[in-house]
């Protein structure tokens, strides 16, 4: 089969690789029909995730068709169309029992990280019964790919960890795919004002179409000053970091209100400076984490009911064989006006 393989920082290739097989009775082999590229994959290629070693097939998102199942798999059979969760969960360990699937003792985020991932023609999914979801009939599969990772990430780590409430003023820093997912899912909780902050005017215009009430352009607007003007000097109830660089986290510290929350969603490859000398007195909460995908069943129902449309995040489509071209486009998102790419097998 063909697979997109990490070959060290800054290096990748689309090469022939051995097709995966059943290794444990709980495994499921899935033939990929659609996958995508995540910002985390770009972080890996920068060398920000040293646990990923050369030779690893990247990718942790996608939909496909069950090709083969292990002897212990009860919920799926060959031919079933499935959604692949970016997080693998055994369903039995202490962390899984409290729905903290991100820290499953025999799983978590391992696809495209510790084991071969989904940017390939076939992928092995450990603990298939707990790590795959049947595809609802008639739902746009491009939209379903967004439920592998970015939509639950935005909801769980941005919106729920940030404790967004009706009437809140929230600021989202970073109008990339995850920031847009925060924007879409925050509206489940009816915030009064949603401020999207980014450098790219095209992404800010798209954010308005997705429901942002206000936008601020980094480099044009003095973001901190404008936020304080908008909030009568109070700051925002929830500041959500969706980039993963020190400067954006620092902005969150400057704009959060007393009694507010900073929810860090971005993947950071460098340390940030925590201004505890200013924040200790403000009664704020700071949260961060890896998505557990415990909201995926709810999001599937919401998508099926037409209450959210993440397919709008897809801007480019490629054949899976053209994945190197897709990486070039996604890696130059501002130039290419790219949000999410879909790779069709």
Short mmCIF file of C-alpha atoms in Angstrom, two decimals:
data_model
loop_
_atom_site.label_atom_id
_atom_site.label_comp_id
_atom_site.label_asym_id
_atom_site.label_seq_id
_atom_site.Cartn_x
_atom_site.Cartn_y
_atom_site.Cartn_z
CA UNK A 1 0.00 0.00 0.00
CA UNK A 2 1.00 3.68 -0.20
CA UNK A 3 1.51 5.79 2.94
CA UNK A 4 2.73 9.27 3.91
CA UNK A 5 5.83 8.60 6.01
CA UNK A 6 7.70 10.95 8.35
CA UNK A 7 11.45 10.77 7.66
CA UNK A 8 12.70 13.27 10.23
CA UNK A 9 12.19 17.01 10.83
CA UNK A 10 11.17 18.70 7.60
CA UNK A 11 11.11 15.42 5.67
CA UNK A 12 8.22 13.28 4.46
CA UNK A 13 7.44 11.05 1.48
CA UNK A 14 4.57 9.13 -0.12
CA UNK A 15 5.99 5.62 -0.41
CA UNK A 16 5.17 1.94 -0.64
CA UNK A 17 4.77 0.31 2.76
CA UNK A 18 3.56 -3.04 4.01
CA UNK A 19 -0.22 -3.22 4.49
CA UNK A 20 -1.12 -3.55 8.19
CA UNK A 21 -2.60 -6.76 9.55
CA UNK A 22 -4.41 -7.89 12.68
CA UNK A 23 -1.97 -7.97 15.61
CA UNK A 24 -4.40 -8.32 18.52
CA UNK A 25 -7.94 -9.75 18.66
CA UNK A 26 -9.39 -6.28 19.34
CA UNK A 27 -7.85 -4.77 16.17
CA UNK A 28 -9.77 -3.56 13.13
CA UNK A 29 -8.18 -2.95 9.72
CA UNK A 30 -9.83 -0.03 7.91
CA UNK A 31 -9.51 0.85 4.24
CA UNK A 32 -9.27 4.64 4.16
CA UNK A 33 -11.77 6.43 1.92
CA UNK A 34 -11.19 10.00 3.18
CA UNK A 35 -8.54 11.52 5.40
CA UNK A 36 -7.08 14.96 6.07
CA UNK A 37 -4.04 16.83 7.36
CA UNK A 38 -3.97 18.35 10.85
CA UNK A 39 -1.98 21.25 12.23
CA UNK A 40 -0.47 18.69 14.59
CA UNK A 41 1.04 16.93 11.56
CA UNK A 42 2.79 20.20 10.70
CA UNK A 43 4.06 20.44 14.29
CA UNK A 44 5.44 16.89 13.93
CA UNK A 45 7.23 17.85 10.72
CA UNK A 46 8.77 20.84 12.52
CA UNK A 47 10.21 18.46 15.12
CA UNK A 48 7.87 19.67 17.89
CA UNK A 49 6.76 16.11 18.76
CA UNK A 50 9.99 14.13 19.30
CA UNK A 51 8.08 10.94 20.19
CA UNK A 52 7.30 10.57 16.47
CA UNK A 53 10.20 8.64 14.97
CA UNK A 54 11.33 8.35 11.34
CA UNK A 55 9.36 5.74 9.42
CA UNK A 56 6.03 6.57 11.08
CA UNK A 57 2.94 6.91 8.89
CA UNK A 58 1.30 10.20 9.84
CA UNK A 59 -2.37 11.06 10.26
CA UNK A 60 -5.03 10.49 12.91
CA UNK A 61 -8.28 11.45 11.17
CA UNK A 62 -10.50 9.87 8.57
CA UNK A 63 -13.38 7.71 7.52
CA UNK A 64 -13.22 4.36 5.81
CA UNK A 65 -14.59 0.86 5.36
CA UNK A 66 -13.84 -2.06 7.64
CA UNK A 67 -11.58 -4.51 5.82
CA UNK A 68 -10.88 -7.07 8.55
CA UNK A 69 -11.70 -7.53 12.23
CA UNK A 70 -9.98 -9.35 15.07
CA UNK A 71 -11.64 -12.28 16.81
CA UNK A 72 -12.72 -10.19 19.82
CA UNK A 73 -14.39 -7.37 17.83
CA UNK A 74 -18.15 -7.40 18.37
CA UNK A 75 -19.47 -4.09 17.00
CA UNK A 76 -18.11 -4.10 13.45
CA UNK A 77 -17.79 -6.43 10.49
CA UNK A 78 -16.09 -6.22 7.09
CA UNK A 79 -17.86 -3.75 4.82
CA UNK A 80 -19.05 -1.41 7.59
CA UNK A 81 -18.42 2.30 6.94
CA UNK A 82 -16.79 3.88 9.99
CA UNK A 83 -15.54 7.12 11.50
CA UNK A 84 -12.04 6.86 12.98
CA UNK A 85 -11.51 8.64 16.27
CA UNK A 86 -8.16 10.40 16.64
CA UNK A 87 -7.98 8.88 20.13
CA UNK A 88 -7.79 5.13 20.75
CA UNK A 89 -9.52 3.84 23.88
CA UNK A 90 -9.65 0.39 25.46
CA UNK A 91 -12.83 1.27 27.37
CA UNK A 92 -11.69 -0.69 30.42
CA UNK A 93 -8.87 1.13 32.19
CA UNK A 94 -9.32 3.63 35.03
CA UNK A 95 -9.02 6.65 32.75
CA UNK A 96 -11.41 5.26 30.15
CA UNK A 97 -13.98 4.57 32.86
CA UNK A 98 -14.04 8.32 33.61
CA UNK A 99 -14.17 9.14 29.88
CA UNK A 100 -10.59 10.44 29.88
CA UNK A 101 -9.85 8.48 26.73
CA UNK A 102 -6.89 10.74 25.90
CA UNK A 103 -5.03 8.97 28.71
CA UNK A 104 -6.13 5.40 28.06
CA UNK A 105 -3.49 3.09 29.51
CA UNK A 106 -3.32 1.22 26.18
CA UNK A 107 -4.22 3.98 23.76
CA UNK A 108 -4.83 7.72 23.73
CA UNK A 109 -3.40 9.68 20.83
CA UNK A 110 -1.29 6.98 19.25
CA UNK A 111 -2.36 7.09 15.58
CA UNK A 112 0.31 8.87 13.57
CA UNK A 113 2.22 9.34 16.80
CA UNK A 114 3.24 6.07 18.44
CA UNK A 115 1.81 3.75 15.76
CA UNK A 116 1.14 4.17 12.04
CA UNK A 117 -1.72 6.51 11.20
CA UNK A 118 -4.43 7.26 8.67
CA UNK A 119 -2.60 9.03 5.84
CA UNK A 120 -2.38 5.72 4.01
CA UNK A 121 -4.54 3.35 2.05
CA UNK A 122 -5.07 1.12 5.10
CA UNK A 123 -4.73 1.59 8.85
CA UNK A 124 -4.84 -0.69 11.89
CA UNK A 125 -7.13 0.59 14.64
CA UNK A 126 -6.47 -0.94 18.07
CA UNK A 127 -9.50 -1.45 20.34
CA UNK A 128 -11.76 -1.05 17.34
CA UNK A 129 -15.02 -1.49 19.24
CA UNK A 130 -14.26 1.62 21.32
CA UNK A 131 -12.28 3.67 18.78
CA UNK A 132 -14.56 3.58 15.74
CA UNK A 133 -18.11 4.86 15.16
CA UNK A 134 -20.66 3.67 12.57
CA UNK A 135 -21.29 6.31 9.90
CA UNK A 136 -24.86 7.65 9.97
CA UNK A 137 -26.55 7.11 6.63
CA UNK A 138 -26.82 10.07 4.30
CA UNK A 139 -24.42 12.38 6.15
CA UNK A 140 -21.70 14.21 4.20
CA UNK A 141 -18.49 12.23 4.71
CA UNK A 142 -16.37 15.39 4.38
CA UNK A 143 -18.21 16.72 7.45
CA UNK A 144 -17.67 13.44 9.28
CA UNK A 145 -13.89 13.67 8.83
CA UNK A 146 -14.06 16.90 10.87
CA UNK A 147 -15.48 14.81 13.75
CA UNK A 148 -12.34 12.66 13.95
CA UNK A 149 -10.43 15.41 15.76
CA UNK A 150 -10.93 19.12 15.24
CA UNK A 151 -14.61 19.47 16.18
CA UNK A 152 -14.36 17.49 19.44
CA UNK A 153 -11.06 19.22 20.19
CA UNK A 154 -12.61 22.66 19.79
CA UNK A 155 -15.63 21.69 21.85
CA UNK A 156 -13.92 19.81 24.68
CA UNK A 157 -10.64 21.67 25.15
CA UNK A 158 -11.79 25.13 24.08
CA UNK A 159 -15.47 25.49 24.89
CA UNK A 160 -16.11 23.02 27.71
CA UNK A 161 -12.77 23.44 29.49
CA UNK A 162 -13.24 27.20 29.15
CA UNK A 163 -16.71 26.86 30.68
CA UNK A 164 -18.37 29.04 28.04
CA UNK A 165 -21.79 30.16 29.29
CA UNK A 166 -24.80 31.95 27.79
CA UNK A 167 -24.10 35.65 27.45
CA UNK A 168 -20.31 35.36 27.82
CA UNK A 169 -17.87 37.44 25.82
CA UNK A 170 -15.27 35.07 24.44
CA UNK A 171 -12.16 35.64 22.35
CA UNK A 172 -10.68 32.97 20.09
CA UNK A 173 -7.07 33.58 19.07
CA UNK A 174 -6.34 31.72 15.86
CA UNK A 175 -8.84 31.32 13.01
CA UNK A 176 -7.39 28.05 11.77
CA UNK A 177 -9.36 24.79 11.64
CA UNK A 178 -9.39 24.24 15.42
CA UNK A 179 -10.17 27.88 16.15
CA UNK A 180 -13.05 27.69 13.68
CA UNK A 181 -14.22 24.50 15.39
CA UNK A 182 -14.24 26.40 18.69
CA UNK A 183 -16.28 29.09 16.97
CA UNK A 184 -18.83 26.61 15.61
CA UNK A 185 -19.26 24.61 18.81
CA UNK A 186 -19.22 27.59 21.19
CA UNK A 187 -22.54 28.59 19.68
CA UNK A 188 -24.13 25.54 21.33
CA UNK A 189 -23.77 27.56 24.58
CA UNK A 190 -25.05 30.93 23.28
CA UNK A 191 -22.20 33.30 24.17
CA UNK A 192 -23.22 36.92 23.81
CA UNK A 193 -20.15 38.01 21.89
CA UNK A 194 -17.53 36.02 19.97
CA UNK A 195 -14.35 37.86 18.99
CA UNK A 196 -12.12 36.08 16.48
CA UNK A 197 -8.47 37.20 16.33
CA UNK A 198 -6.06 36.32 13.53
CA UNK A 199 -3.50 37.78 11.12
CA UNK A 200 -5.31 36.64 7.98
CA UNK A 201 -8.16 38.89 6.76
CA UNK A 202 -9.60 36.09 4.60
CA UNK A 203 -9.92 33.81 7.62
CA UNK A 204 -11.47 36.62 9.63
CA UNK A 205 -14.06 37.17 6.91
CA UNK A 206 -14.85 33.45 6.98
CA UNK A 207 -15.18 33.62 10.77
CA UNK A 208 -17.90 36.24 10.37
CA UNK A 209 -19.78 33.86 8.09
CA UNK A 210 -19.45 31.15 10.75
CA UNK A 211 -20.89 33.32 13.52
CA UNK A 212 -18.18 35.59 14.93
CA UNK A 213 -19.71 38.86 16.12
CA UNK A 214 -16.40 40.74 15.95
CA UNK A 215 -12.99 40.25 14.35
CA UNK A 216 -9.58 41.74 15.09
CA UNK A 217 -6.60 41.54 12.74
CA UNK A 218 -3.20 41.08 14.36
CA UNK A 219 -0.77 43.63 12.97
CA UNK A 220 -3.56 46.07 12.13
CA UNK A 221 -5.49 46.26 15.39
CA UNK A 222 -3.96 46.66 18.83
CA UNK A 223 -5.68 43.51 20.05
CA UNK A 224 -5.37 44.09 23.80
CA UNK A 225 -6.45 47.73 23.57
CA UNK A 226 -9.43 46.89 21.33
CA UNK A 227 -10.58 44.05 23.58
CA UNK A 228 -10.50 46.36 26.58
CA UNK A 229 -12.50 48.96 24.67
CA UNK A 230 -15.09 46.35 23.71
CA UNK A 231 -15.47 45.13 27.30
CA UNK A 232 -15.40 48.46 29.17
CA UNK A 233 -11.97 47.62 30.52
CA UNK A 234 -13.02 44.27 32.01
CA UNK A 235 -11.57 41.79 29.53
CA UNK A 236 -13.19 38.67 28.11
CA UNK A 237 -14.89 35.95 30.11
CA UNK A 238 -13.06 33.23 28.17
CA UNK A 239 -9.83 33.61 26.18
CA UNK A 240 -9.18 30.59 23.95
CA UNK A 241 -5.69 30.01 22.52
CA UNK A 242 -5.82 28.05 19.26
CA UNK A 243 -2.40 28.65 17.70
CA UNK A 244 0.31 27.16 19.92
CA UNK A 245 2.93 29.93 20.13
CA UNK A 246 4.06 31.98 23.15
CA UNK A 247 2.77 35.30 21.79
CA UNK A 248 -0.85 34.15 21.50
CA UNK A 249 -0.86 32.61 24.97
CA UNK A 250 0.55 35.89 26.29
CA UNK A 251 -2.31 37.78 24.66
CA UNK A 252 -4.77 35.51 26.44
CA UNK A 253 -3.18 36.43 29.77
CA UNK A 254 -3.59 40.13 28.99
CA UNK A 255 -7.24 40.03 27.90
CA UNK A 256 -8.84 37.63 30.39
CA UNK A 257 -11.21 39.22 32.90
CA UNK A 258 -11.24 38.72 36.64
CA UNK A 259 -13.11 35.49 37.29
CA UNK A 260 -12.52 34.42 33.71
CA UNK A 261 -10.81 31.48 32.04
CA UNK A 262 -7.95 30.80 29.65
CA UNK A 263 -8.44 27.63 27.63
CA UNK A 264 -5.31 26.57 25.75
CA UNK A 265 -6.08 24.42 22.72
CA UNK A 266 -2.93 25.02 20.64
CA UNK A 267 -0.07 22.53 20.44
CA UNK A 268 2.99 24.21 21.93
CA UNK A 269 6.54 23.25 21.00
CA UNK A 270 8.22 25.91 23.15
CA UNK A 271 7.78 27.12 26.75
CA UNK A 272 5.53 30.08 27.47
CA UNK A 273 5.91 32.67 30.20
CA UNK A 274 3.18 32.52 32.83
CA UNK A 275 2.59 35.94 34.39
CA UNK A 276 1.47 34.58 37.71
CA UNK A 277 2.56 37.81 39.39
CA UNK A 278 -0.38 39.49 37.60
CA UNK A 279 -2.84 36.61 37.37
CA UNK A 280 -2.78 35.25 40.94
CA UNK A 281 -5.14 37.97 42.13
CA UNK A 282 -7.63 37.67 39.24
CA UNK A 283 -9.42 34.43 40.26
CA UNK A 284 -9.00 32.87 36.85
CA UNK A 285 -8.80 29.28 35.66
CA UNK A 286 -6.26 28.05 33.12
CA UNK A 287 -6.95 24.80 31.31
CA UNK A 288 -5.27 22.76 28.60
CA UNK A 289 -5.28 19.21 27.37
CA UNK A 290 -5.60 16.59 24.71
CA UNK A 291 -9.03 15.80 23.31
CA UNK A 292 -10.68 12.66 24.70
CA UNK A 293 -13.41 12.53 22.01
CA UNK A 294 -16.03 11.74 24.65
CA UNK A 295 -18.28 14.26 22.86
CA UNK A 296 -18.14 12.42 19.51
CA UNK A 297 -21.47 10.57 19.98
CA UNK A 298 -23.21 13.87 20.78
CA UNK A 299 -21.55 15.60 17.82
CA UNK A 300 -22.66 12.78 15.49
CA UNK A 301 -26.26 13.32 16.61
CA UNK A 302 -25.90 17.09 16.24
CA UNK A 303 -24.45 16.70 12.74
CA UNK A 304 -27.14 14.22 11.76
CA UNK A 305 -29.80 16.68 12.94
CA UNK A 306 -28.31 19.46 10.82
CA UNK A 307 -27.43 21.64 13.82
CA UNK A 308 -23.78 22.06 12.83
CA UNK A 309 -22.13 21.98 9.42
CA UNK A 310 -18.36 21.38 9.72
CA UNK A 311 -18.12 20.55 6.00
CA UNK A 312 -17.92 24.34 5.52
CA UNK A 313 -14.38 24.11 6.89
CA UNK A 314 -13.23 22.15 3.82
CA UNK A 315 -11.62 24.42 1.23
CA UNK A 316 -9.51 22.03 -0.86
CA UNK A 317 -9.89 18.46 -2.09
CA UNK A 318 -7.17 16.15 -3.44
CA UNK A 319 -6.70 12.55 -4.44
CA UNK A 320 -4.88 10.60 -1.73
CA UNK A 321 -2.06 10.00 -4.22
CA UNK A 322 -1.60 13.79 -4.37
CA UNK A 323 -0.99 14.11 -0.62
CA UNK A 324 2.37 15.83 -1.10
CA UNK A 325 0.60 18.58 -3.05
CA UNK A 326 -2.01 18.75 -0.29
CA UNK A 327 0.72 19.25 2.33
CA UNK A 328 2.17 22.08 0.24
CA UNK A 329 -1.22 23.80 0.16
CA UNK A 330 -2.06 23.18 3.82
CA UNK A 331 1.41 24.22 4.94
CA UNK A 332 0.95 27.54 3.14
CA UNK A 333 -2.61 28.11 4.27
CA UNK A 334 -2.58 31.91 4.19
CA UNK A 335 -1.20 32.01 0.65
CA UNK A 336 -3.56 29.29 -0.58
CA UNK A 337 -6.59 30.42 1.48
CA UNK A 338 -6.76 26.90 2.87
CA UNK A 339 -8.68 25.75 5.92
CA UNK A 340 -9.10 21.97 5.84
CA UNK A 341 -8.14 19.68 2.97
CA UNK A 342 -9.87 16.41 2.16
CA UNK A 343 -7.90 13.54 0.64
CA UNK A 344 -10.05 11.06 -1.28
CA UNK A 345 -8.78 7.54 -1.81
#
